[in-house]
Structure formats: C-alpha cells, structure tokens
Amino acid sequence: MTEIRKELVATVRNKAYVLIDYNIQNTLDKRFEFAKKTILTDKSLTKNEKSYAIKELNKDFDYYKLLFNEGTKRISDWINGSYDEWDSKEKQLKRFGDQVVVLKKLENVENANRSWFEEGKSHLSISNKYAQVVSCFGFTKNPSDGKYMLVMGHMDINLKDYIQQNHNKLTWKERIQIINDITYILSRIHQENIIHRDLHSGNILYNQFIQKFRISDFGFCGPADKPLNCIYGNLPYIAPEIISGKETTFASDIYSIGILMWEVSSGQPPFIKFENDYYLAMNIINGMRPKIVPGTPLEYKELMEQCWDADPEKRPNIDTLHNKIGEMNRLNYQNELNKSIVKKSTEKIRLSKPKLNTISKINEINNFEINNTSTSRLFTSNVYQFKNLPAEPKNATEEEQEAFHSKPYSYKIPDNIADFDNKNDDNTSKSSDKIKDDNKKLSEVFENMQINSNNNIQNNYIKEIIQANKHNIDNYIDDENGIYNNPNFHSEEQDEFEIPDGNYNLNNYVLNFDV
C-alpha cells in the first residue's frame, strides 16, 4: 500500500472547506456532499489518499452532527485524545501514552478570585468541545516548589514567529486564510458566550501537521491576584476603551483581531518602535493605529479599519467578520481554480504569449524590512495601571495619522505619571498639584502634536514639561500607500511556502509528561 501524504491530504481537505458557499450549501449534509465531491475530483491525490481523506471527512461531520444535534447521531472513536480506550477488566480508561505538553506556571493561585477560576473552567470545557482551541488537560503540581501548572497541548510555533519567518513567502491568499482560521475559532468562543480578553500573536499557535492555527490562553487570563483598577494584556492589542478603564466586551476581542490583521499584512508586530507604555496608551486612545502597508486589498483594509474603530458599537460582530473574511477566502480559492482551468485550456490550444506581471506592488510588502533591534518591548502580556488618561477614545483624522507616523522622534515619558517630580518628599502636595497641571498640558500637547509635529514652538513646549530622550525611528513603511481592490494579488513564485523545521518553546516549559 502506498504511503499516505497526510499534509497534502490536509491541504485538500482545507480547500474543500474553504470552497463551501454557506448560502448554497445551507445544511450540514449539503456541505458534506460538496466537500466530498471536491476531494474526489482533486487531481493531486491518489485513490488511497482520497479514501483516507473521505474517512477523515466523515469523522469531522459526525462530530458536527453531535455538536449541533443535526442528522443521524453516530459515535466515532476519539483517536487522539488523552485516553484511547476503556479497559473493561480494570474498569478504567487507558491513557494514550507519553506525549509532549506545555506546562504553564500559574502565579499566586492561592489568592485567586472566583472570576479567575470561572475563566479557567471555560478554557477546560471549550478546549474539549472544539478541536480548534489548544487542548487544556488540567492542572499538575511542580514537585520542587508545590506551584500549580496548567497542562496544555504542545503546538509548533506562534503566529508572531511564523509571520516573521515566512513573511516574504506568504501570498495574500495565505494571509487571508490565517485570519479566516482565527475568526472561525473566535466565533466558536463567542458562541459559548466567552470573551477571550487577551488576543495577540503570541497565543495564536500553529499546528504544522494539520496546517491550521489555533487559539490558546483565554482561560486563566492574567495573574490570579491582579490588582483592582488594573488592566491585563499585551498593550498594542488592547482596545482603547479597555485602556481608558471600561469593561472588556466581545467588541474588544474584535479590536484585537483588527490589529492581528495588520500584523499578518505587514509581517511585524504592531507599534514595535514604542518603548514607553504610557506614551503608547495615550496614542491608542487618541486614535493612532499602525500604518496600512502598500498593496493591502481594499476590502481587507476597510474591514481591518472597522475592527479597530474607537467606537466599539461600530465594530462588526464576530459572525459578520468571519463571514466577510470567509467570502474573501472562498473567492481566492475560486480564482485559483479558474486560473488553473484557463491555464490548461491555453496549453491545449498551444497559445503562447509573454507573461505579464500586471500587479507587482505586492512585492513592496514582501521586501518590507522587519527590524526587531532597537526595542526592548517583549510583546508579552502584563499588568498595566495608567492614570490621567482621556476618558473617551476617539478616531484620529488622516492628517493626525500622517503626522503621527512621520514624527522623527520618540519621546521618553515615565511609565508612572507620578515620576514627573518626586525629588522632594516634603513637598508631596505641591508636587502633586504640579503633576496634575503638567499632565493636563501634556495631554493637550499630544493632541496638538498629531496636527503638526514639525512646529518648533510645540516641540519647545514639550521640552518645558518633560525631558525628551530623542532617538531615531526608522520610517519602516513606504510613504506610498498603494491599496488594491483584489485580495488575490501575488506572483506565481509566491504560490508555495514551507514551515521551518525545529522545535519551538513558546516561553513555557515543554516536557515529556504523562497526562
């Protein structure tokens, strides 16, 4: 029997799912038949591989029939679970065996409040319900210090590293597929009435074998003893209303998706040049967003901007977002099929003509320089406490955005606003009044800076309030902002990409662990 090329089978299965039109294939059975037909007509698979693919397809749809209570209910084996069979003699489940897992340390569990445990329970339950969520097996205890650790499934690489390693190889079709994976998983999480609260590229993880991204770390989000009036997360991805002190909502997850869309399009983490948290928080609330890179498809750009709108009410909900991304994704695959048909027809009639690279602007993205030096930001989630920030976030105008991205300097502002003047403990009251007055002026200056950053009077005014540590910020994005109304722009040389070999430690302990 010939060897099954499982990665190729996974690619064909994924394509079959993407091509489903939910307006036409509007029942589970219709979707199954369509996906089955797509697999059977695929020319790249052998007969044995098609049989294997259909078998796996059956497992998928049996699972969905049970999950959504549709069709004839059938039970299938849980092939890759932590337990693989029931021992009738011993009357207990037999374990799967040794497997590589990630152990996530949990700090100060003894001081945890009830909501922290509720979030943890949601991760445990939803990871068992949806395969697209990184498996959460439960707790274990470190025998050396008695600390609790969360036992999670091991994945190959996180999205941040994946994008940076493969940026020059990724086509727009592949970039949109990544966002499609993420929005699909988040739609399932929101469907369970759960908010993730900490979406960023470090906890979007890739499984090379099935060629899919999964979401992790939405349970046990943040330290168990997080202080009151503090926020937890990865600052560049936190919605402005959360930074200004409002409650986390489903819409704040959507904001994070908008920032992730930019990261996938640009190939680097957002706001990578900003080392000061207070300065970054102030600018996010004032409407500053990453500069959209040349070559971004118009529909993708508009959807991204809707997601990061300062008004949560104007952001799309997850179902609307996933449907729009899914339609873009489906059209990409359909365009690819159409190109293949045209190419074959052309070859048959021996029609020859020179290749025309009608769209080359996408190369500007592929040549986009990723520079991770000159910054100390670790891009990990932390606890933040900001004071005297604007109460209401706003959207910046185009002029303000342009001024923001063209500024030649990054101003070093203390993380704690109280550090502006703390030299004399005997004059606390006087210093406090001065700080409040100066901070009010500083907020006004920030707003004015967005309109005209080259005004010498404004720059001198800033220097009177704070000490500005000047350092050059590379103009890392082209001034020319080419936007194209087609998500399928790429050269033929970009049609394939590979995942580098190697093991990745996602800032956690990775051990052989008998769960």
XYZ file of N, CA and C in Angstrom, residues 357-491:
405
model
N 3.323 40.697 -15.649
C 3.180 40.865 -14.206
C 2.393 42.148 -13.960
N 1.075 42.067 -14.115
C 0.244 43.262 -14.051
C 0.207 43.874 -12.666
N 0.378 43.052 -11.674
C 0.373 43.580 -10.317
C 1.678 43.204 -9.642
N 2.529 44.171 -9.424
C 3.807 43.898 -8.769
C 3.937 44.603 -7.436
N 2.945 45.395 -7.078
C 3.041 46.160 -5.847
C 3.147 45.273 -4.612
N 2.634 44.043 -4.688
C 2.703 43.168 -3.525
C 4.135 42.917 -3.110
N 5.085 43.065 -4.061
C 6.494 42.875 -3.718
C 6.973 43.915 -2.717
N 6.277 45.070 -2.677
C 6.652 46.066 -1.676
C 6.446 45.511 -0.280
N 5.407 44.691 -0.134
C 5.178 44.066 1.162
C 6.239 43.015 1.427
N 6.538 42.221 0.408
C 7.489 41.137 0.608
C 8.897 41.637 0.876
N 9.199 42.867 0.417
C 10.505 43.455 0.687
C 10.491 44.330 1.929
N 9.375 44.352 2.627
C 9.199 45.148 3.835
C 10.180 44.669 4.900
N 10.989 45.573 5.428
C 12.058 45.189 6.355
C 11.517 44.995 7.758
N 11.841 43.857 8.362
C 11.458 43.593 9.738
C 12.671 43.835 10.612
N 12.584 44.825 11.455
C 13.726 45.192 12.286
C 13.317 45.113 13.741
N 13.783 44.085 14.430
C 13.411 43.896 15.814
C 14.480 44.384 16.782
N 15.561 44.969 16.254
C 16.535 45.576 17.139
C 15.993 46.922 17.584
N 16.651 47.635 18.382
C 16.273 48.976 18.837
C 14.962 49.015 19.599
N 14.511 47.912 20.139
C 13.338 47.952 21.001
C 13.482 46.944 22.116
N 12.995 47.320 23.278
C 13.074 46.421 24.421
C 11.733 45.776 24.716
N 10.710 46.127 23.916
C 9.381 45.567 24.171
C 9.382 44.059 23.927
N 8.895 43.312 24.899
C 8.940 41.853 24.814
C 7.702 41.282 24.145
N 6.653 42.106 23.965
C 5.410 41.645 23.349
C 4.834 40.445 24.094
N 4.771 40.588 25.401
C 4.106 39.610 26.243
C 3.033 40.340 27.032
N 2.097 39.593 27.605
C 1.020 40.206 28.372
C 1.517 40.612 29.758
N 1.056 41.768 30.217
C 1.469 42.299 31.512
C 0.294 42.987 32.182
N 0.487 43.328 33.444
C -0.487 44.131 34.178
C -0.106 45.601 34.025
N -1.085 46.444 33.674
C -0.838 47.873 33.489
C -1.780 48.679 34.384
N -1.287 49.790 34.860
C -2.113 50.733 35.615
C -1.760 52.145 35.159
N -2.681 52.768 34.431
C -2.457 54.108 33.909
C -3.377 55.095 34.621
N -2.881 56.303 34.813
C -3.671 57.357 35.435
C -3.740 58.563 34.503
N -4.833 59.324 34.679
C -4.992 60.602 33.971
C -5.002 60.447 32.454
N -5.580 59.356 31.979
C -5.752 59.181 30.541
C -7.100 59.758 30.122
N -7.271 60.124 28.851
C -8.582 60.597 28.382
C -9.665 59.555 28.639
N -10.845 60.010 29.026
C -11.928 59.092 29.385
C -12.564 58.441 28.168
N -12.613 59.161 27.045
C -13.287 58.655 25.855
C -12.313 58.526 24.688
N -12.136 57.323 24.159
C -11.281 57.143 22.973
C -11.887 57.841 21.761
N -11.057 58.163 20.800
C -11.527 58.814 19.580
C -10.782 58.236 18.385
N -11.339 58.458 17.199
C -10.651 58.113 15.959
C -9.820 59.309 15.505
N -8.610 59.057 15.064
C -7.749 60.130 14.564
C -8.105 60.443 13.113
N -7.912 61.684 12.719
C -8.106 62.070 11.323
C -6.932 61.564 10.489
N -7.083 61.616 9.174
C -5.988 61.203 8.295
C -4.757 62.076 8.509
N -4.982 63.375 8.734
C -3.858 64.290 8.961
C -3.125 63.941 10.251
N -3.885 63.618 11.288
C -3.272 63.243 12.567
C -2.488 61.941 12.442
N -3.065 60.991 11.703
C -2.358 59.728 11.482
C -1.047 59.970 10.741
N -1.104 60.807 9.711
C 0.091 61.078 8.913
C 1.158 61.755 9.758
N 0.740 62.713 10.594
C 1.694 63.395 11.471
C 2.304 62.428 12.473
N 1.476 61.532 12.970
C 1.941 60.539 13.949
C 3.017 59.637 13.354
N 2.794 59.161 12.139
C 3.730 58.216 11.523
C 4.956 58.898 10.927
N 4.901 60.218 10.763
C 6.049 60.914 10.181
C 6.925 61.581 11.229
N 6.574 61.471 12.509
C 7.382 62.094 13.561
C 8.773 61.479 13.603
N 9.824 62.304 13.684
C 11.192 61.782 13.681
C 11.672 61.307 15.031
N 10.917 61.596 16.105
C 11.409 61.261 17.432
C 10.377 60.460 18.207
N 10.879 59.693 19.188
C 10.021 59.040 20.165
C 10.320 59.661 21.516
N 9.303 60.222 22.145
C 9.537 60.932 23.393
C 9.460 59.978 24.575
N 10.474 60.017 25.414
C 10.564 59.128 26.570
C 9.790 59.732 27.720
N 8.703 59.106 28.091
C 7.847 59.605 29.153
C 7.827 58.572 30.265
N 7.878 58.972 31.533
C 7.889 57.990 32.618
C 6.676 57.092 32.575
N 6.860 55.786 32.907
C 5.744 54.850 32.942
C 4.711 55.274 33.978
N 5.178 55.787 35.113
C 4.294 56.228 36.181
C 4.204 57.744 36.136
N 3.025 58.281 35.959
C 2.862 59.720 35.822
C 3.356 60.451 37.060
N 3.398 59.758 38.215
C 3.857 60.372 39.453
C 5.359 60.588 39.471
N 6.077 60.017 38.505
C 7.526 60.156 38.463
C 7.983 61.466 37.832
N 7.046 62.303 37.385
C 7.462 63.571 36.799
C 8.242 64.413 37.818
N 7.812 64.370 39.085
C 8.501 65.181 40.089
C 8.355 64.519 41.446
N 9.323 63.719 41.830
C 9.252 63.053 43.123
C 10.553 63.224 43.901
N 11.239 64.342 43.658
C 12.544 64.548 44.272
C 12.436 64.932 45.744
N 11.360 65.574 46.139
C 11.266 66.087 47.496
C 10.032 65.538 48.176
N 10.221 64.625 49.118
C 9.099 64.007 49.805
C 8.354 65.005 50.693
N 9.023 66.113 51.083
C 8.390 67.087 51.965
C 7.406 67.980 51.228
N 7.477 67.972 49.910
C 6.608 68.838 49.114
C 5.629 68.026 48.288
N 5.105 66.924 48.870
C 4.254 65.994 48.133
C 3.019 66.671 47.566
N 2.350 67.458 48.390
C 1.113 68.094 47.946
C 1.373 69.067 46.813
N 2.412 69.867 46.972
C 2.757 70.840 45.938
C 3.140 70.155 44.642
N 3.921 69.083 44.752
C 4.348 68.348 43.561
C 3.164 67.713 42.870
N 2.229 67.175 43.672
C 1.058 66.509 43.097
C 0.241 67.483 42.271
N 0.053 68.733 42.805
C -0.695 69.738 42.056
C 0.009 70.084 40.755
N 1.330 70.171 40.818
C 2.108 70.489 39.616
C 1.997 69.373 38.585
N 2.024 68.126 39.070
C 1.930 66.974 38.161
C 0.608 66.990 37.411
N -0.483 67.226 38.157
C -1.791 67.232 37.514
C -1.869 68.329 36.457
N -1.333 69.512 36.804
C -1.346 70.621 35.859
C -0.492 70.311 34.639
N 0.704 69.756 34.878
C 1.589 69.416 33.769
C 1.007 68.317 32.914
N 0.345 67.333 33.556
C -0.223 66.229 32.783
C -1.354 66.704 31.896
N -2.128 67.690 32.394
C -3.184 68.263 31.566
C -2.585 68.934 30.342
N -1.486 69.688 30.579
C -0.797 70.329 29.466
C -0.237 69.283 28.507
N 0.299 68.209 29.088
C 0.893 67.157 28.264
C -0.137 66.519 27.350
N -1.352 66.280 27.878
C -2.416 65.710 27.056
C -2.752 66.628 25.895
N -2.791 67.965 26.197
C -3.078 68.927 25.137
C -1.968 68.926 24.087
N -0.740 68.801 24.554
C 0.389 68.782 23.621
C 0.310 67.575 22.710
N 0.005 66.386 23.284
C -0.104 65.179 22.466
C -1.123 65.372 21.355
N -2.264 66.014 21.707
C -3.300 66.217 20.706
C -2.815 67.166 19.617
N -2.112 68.220 20.041
C -1.594 69.170 19.062
C -0.508 68.559 18.195
N 0.278 67.650 18.795
C 1.365 67.027 18.041
C 0.857 66.278 16.828
N -0.350 65.705 16.940
C -0.872 64.919 15.836
C -1.170 65.794 14.619
N -1.430 67.117 14.859
C -1.773 68.020 13.765
C -0.530 68.564 13.078
N 0.469 68.908 13.862
C 1.689 69.451 13.257
C 2.876 69.128 14.140
N 3.567 68.023 13.809
C 4.689 67.587 14.631
C 5.952 68.363 14.336
N 5.947 69.193 13.293
C 7.154 69.918 12.915
C 7.197 71.347 13.479
N 6.209 71.694 14.272
C 6.129 73.049 14.804
C 7.117 73.211 15.954
N 8.099 74.106 15.793
C 9.153 74.257 16.794
C 8.618 74.751 18.127
N 7.580 75.611 18.082
C 7.031 76.143 19.327
C 6.456 75.011 20.161
N 5.717 74.083 19.490
C 5.136 72.951 20.203
C 6.224 72.065 20.776
N 7.282 71.830 20.002
C 8.362 70.971 20.475
C 9.071 71.587 21.683
N 9.248 72.941 21.661
C 9.863 73.597 22.804
C 8.964 73.520 24.032
N 7.648 73.574 23.774
C 6.678 73.484 24.866
C 6.757 72.124 25.546
N 6.931 71.087 24.735
C 7.067 69.736 25.291
C 8.290 69.645 26.186
N 9.393 70.261 25.723
C 10.644 70.170 26.477
C 10.528 70.850 27.837
N 9.636 71.855 27.951
C 9.463 72.520 29.230
C 8.766 71.620 30.237
N 8.018 70.636 29.758
C 7.252 69.772 30.650
C 8.011 68.499 30.995
N 8.639 67.882 30.001
C 9.314 66.603 30.213
C 10.691 66.648 29.605
N 11.522 65.703 29.972
C 12.804 65.507 29.310
C 12.585 64.522 28.192
N 12.859 64.960 26.971
C 12.622 64.101 25.808
C 13.910 63.391 25.449
N 13.877 62.057 25.500
C 15.022 61.266 25.051
C 14.836 60.967 23.580
N 15.633 61.622 22.742
C 15.437 61.501 21.312
C 16.180 60.298 20.771
N 15.519 59.532 19.952
C 16.215 58.513 19.168
C 15.464 58.327 17.864
N 16.180 58.023 16.828
C 15.575 57.944 15.504
C 14.652 56.760 15.401
N 13.516 56.981 14.761
C 12.605 55.893 14.429
C 12.641 55.737 12.923
N 13.046 54.576 12.489
C 13.129 54.346 11.044
C 11.755 54.485 10.428
N 11.711 55.128 9.298
C 10.448 55.195 8.562
C 10.259 53.868 7.850
N 9.736 52.870 8.636
C 9.798 51.500 8.183
C 8.693 51.107 7.230
N 7.839 52.076 6.873
C 6.802 51.769 5.900
C 6.877 52.802 4.792
N 6.739 52.379 3.559
C 6.780 53.284 2.418
C 5.729 54.374 2.553
N 6.065 55.587 2.152
C 5.082 56.660 2.164
C 3.974 56.400 1.155
N 4.351 55.741 0.097
C 3.356 55.455 -0.940
C 2.416 54.376 -0.443
N 1.130 54.678 -0.406
C 0.166 53.755 0.190
C -0.721 53.186 -0.910
N -0.235 52.148 -1.583
C -0.993 51.557 -2.674
C -2.013 50.569 -2.165
N -3.281 50.812 -2.408
C -4.347 49.934 -1.948
C -5.046 49.347 -3.162
N -5.252 48.028 -3.153
C -5.823 47.364 -4.321
C -7.099 46.638 -3.949
N -8.054 46.737 -4.830
C -9.349 46.140 -4.570
C -9.398 44.717 -5.113
N -8.473 43.898 -4.678
C -8.444 42.486 -5.060
C -7.550 41.746 -4.087
N -8.097 40.770 -3.320
C -7.287 40.086 -2.314
C -6.392 39.015 -2.890
N -6.356 38.830 -4.196
C -5.640 37.692 -4.773
C -4.409 38.137 -5.550
N -3.708 39.173 -5.044
C -2.548 39.686 -5.756
C -1.285 39.001 -5.268
N -0.656 38.251 -6.129
C 0.644 37.671 -5.812
C 1.237 37.097 -7.081
N 2.543 36.965 -7.085
C 3.212 36.392 -8.243
C 3.200 34.883 -8.159
